[in-house]
Each structure stands twice: as C-alpha cells, then as structure tokens.
Coordinates of C-alpha atoms and ligand atoms in Angstrom, one line a residue:
X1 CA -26.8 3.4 59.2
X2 CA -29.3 3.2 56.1
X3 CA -29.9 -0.2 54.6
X4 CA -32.2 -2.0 52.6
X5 CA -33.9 -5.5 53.3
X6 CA -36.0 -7.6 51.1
X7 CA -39.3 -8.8 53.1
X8 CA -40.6 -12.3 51.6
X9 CA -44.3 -13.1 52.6
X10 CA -46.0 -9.8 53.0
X11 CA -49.6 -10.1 51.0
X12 CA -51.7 -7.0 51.7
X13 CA -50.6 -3.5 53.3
X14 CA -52.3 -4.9 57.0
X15 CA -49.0 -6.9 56.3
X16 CA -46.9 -4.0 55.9
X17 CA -48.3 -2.6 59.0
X18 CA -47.4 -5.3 61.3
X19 CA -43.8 -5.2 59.9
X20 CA -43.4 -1.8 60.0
X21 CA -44.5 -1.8 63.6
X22 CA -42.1 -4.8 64.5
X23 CA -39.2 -2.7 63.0
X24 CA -40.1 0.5 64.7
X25 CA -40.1 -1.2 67.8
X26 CA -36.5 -2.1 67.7
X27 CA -33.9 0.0 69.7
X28 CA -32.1 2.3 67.5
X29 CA -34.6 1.9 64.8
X30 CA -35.1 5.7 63.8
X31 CA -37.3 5.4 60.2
X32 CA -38.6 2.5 58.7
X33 CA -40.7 2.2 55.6
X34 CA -42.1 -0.3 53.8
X35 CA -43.6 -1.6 50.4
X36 CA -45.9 -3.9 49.8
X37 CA -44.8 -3.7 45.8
X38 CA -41.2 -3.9 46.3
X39 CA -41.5 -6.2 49.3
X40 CA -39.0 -4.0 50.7
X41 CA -38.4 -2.2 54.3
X42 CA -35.4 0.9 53.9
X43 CA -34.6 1.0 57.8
X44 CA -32.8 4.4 59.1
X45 CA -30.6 3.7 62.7
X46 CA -28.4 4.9 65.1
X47 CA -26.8 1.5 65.3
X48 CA -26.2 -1.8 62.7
X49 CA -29.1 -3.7 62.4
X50 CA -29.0 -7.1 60.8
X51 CA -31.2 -9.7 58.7
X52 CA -31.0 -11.6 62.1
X53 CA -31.7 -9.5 63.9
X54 CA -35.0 -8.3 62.1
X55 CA -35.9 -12.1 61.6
X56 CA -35.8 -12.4 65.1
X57 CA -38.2 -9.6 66.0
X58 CA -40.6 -11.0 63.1
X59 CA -40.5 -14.6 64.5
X60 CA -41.2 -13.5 68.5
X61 CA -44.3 -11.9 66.9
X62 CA -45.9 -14.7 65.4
X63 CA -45.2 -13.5 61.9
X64 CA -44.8 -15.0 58.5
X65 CA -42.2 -13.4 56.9
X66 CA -38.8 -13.8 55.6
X67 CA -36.2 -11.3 55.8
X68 CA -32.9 -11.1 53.5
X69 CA -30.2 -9.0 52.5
X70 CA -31.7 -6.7 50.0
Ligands
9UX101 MO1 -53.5 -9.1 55.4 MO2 -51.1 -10.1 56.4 O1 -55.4 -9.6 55.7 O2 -50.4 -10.9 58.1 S1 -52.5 -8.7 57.4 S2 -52.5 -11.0 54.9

C-alpha cells in the first residue's frame, strides 16, 4: 500500500528525522519520506498501516507528534 499521513508537531528537520526513523522501523514499512513543510510522511508497505498504528510507534518513543489521516 501507498498512503499519505498528516504529521502535527514536527518543528525542525531533527524532527523529521526521528519520525522518519520511527516509521522505518515498523514491519512492512518499505519507504517512508517526510516533510517538514507539508508536515507530511508518504509511507510505501507491503501491508496496511494505520493512523493507529503510527501513533502508536510515535507515543512508545517519547515523541510529540500527532498523526491523522492525510
Ligand atoms: Mo528539533 Mo524536534 O531541535 O523533536 S528535533 S524540535
């Protein structure tokens, strides 16, 4: 699947970096890429992933941001 989620909270690109590491980290989680400007993240994976599911892996790492449907 290829979708597109809107990242809330991200502030400067060591931001991005910590998301974009979260995300990679996730099983099935082939591409993900990020932008600061567009608080975006376009994730490419072999399986669904959802808002939930992304929340999740933001919240177990301490992190401040809020993920929604984009
Ligand atoms: Mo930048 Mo973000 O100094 O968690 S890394 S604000």
């Amino acid at each position: 699947m290829k979708k597109s989620f809107k990242i809330d909270g991200m502030t400067c690109e060591g931001c991005v970096q910590k998301v974009q590491d979260t995300f990679s980290e996730i099983e099935g989680v082939q591409t993900v890429k990020v932008s600061l400007k567009d608080a975006t993240a376009d994730i490419e994976a072999n399986n669904d992933i959802t808002m939930q599911q992304l929340q999740d892996a933001i919240d177990a790492k301490g992190g401040n941001y809020e993920v929604s449907e984009g």
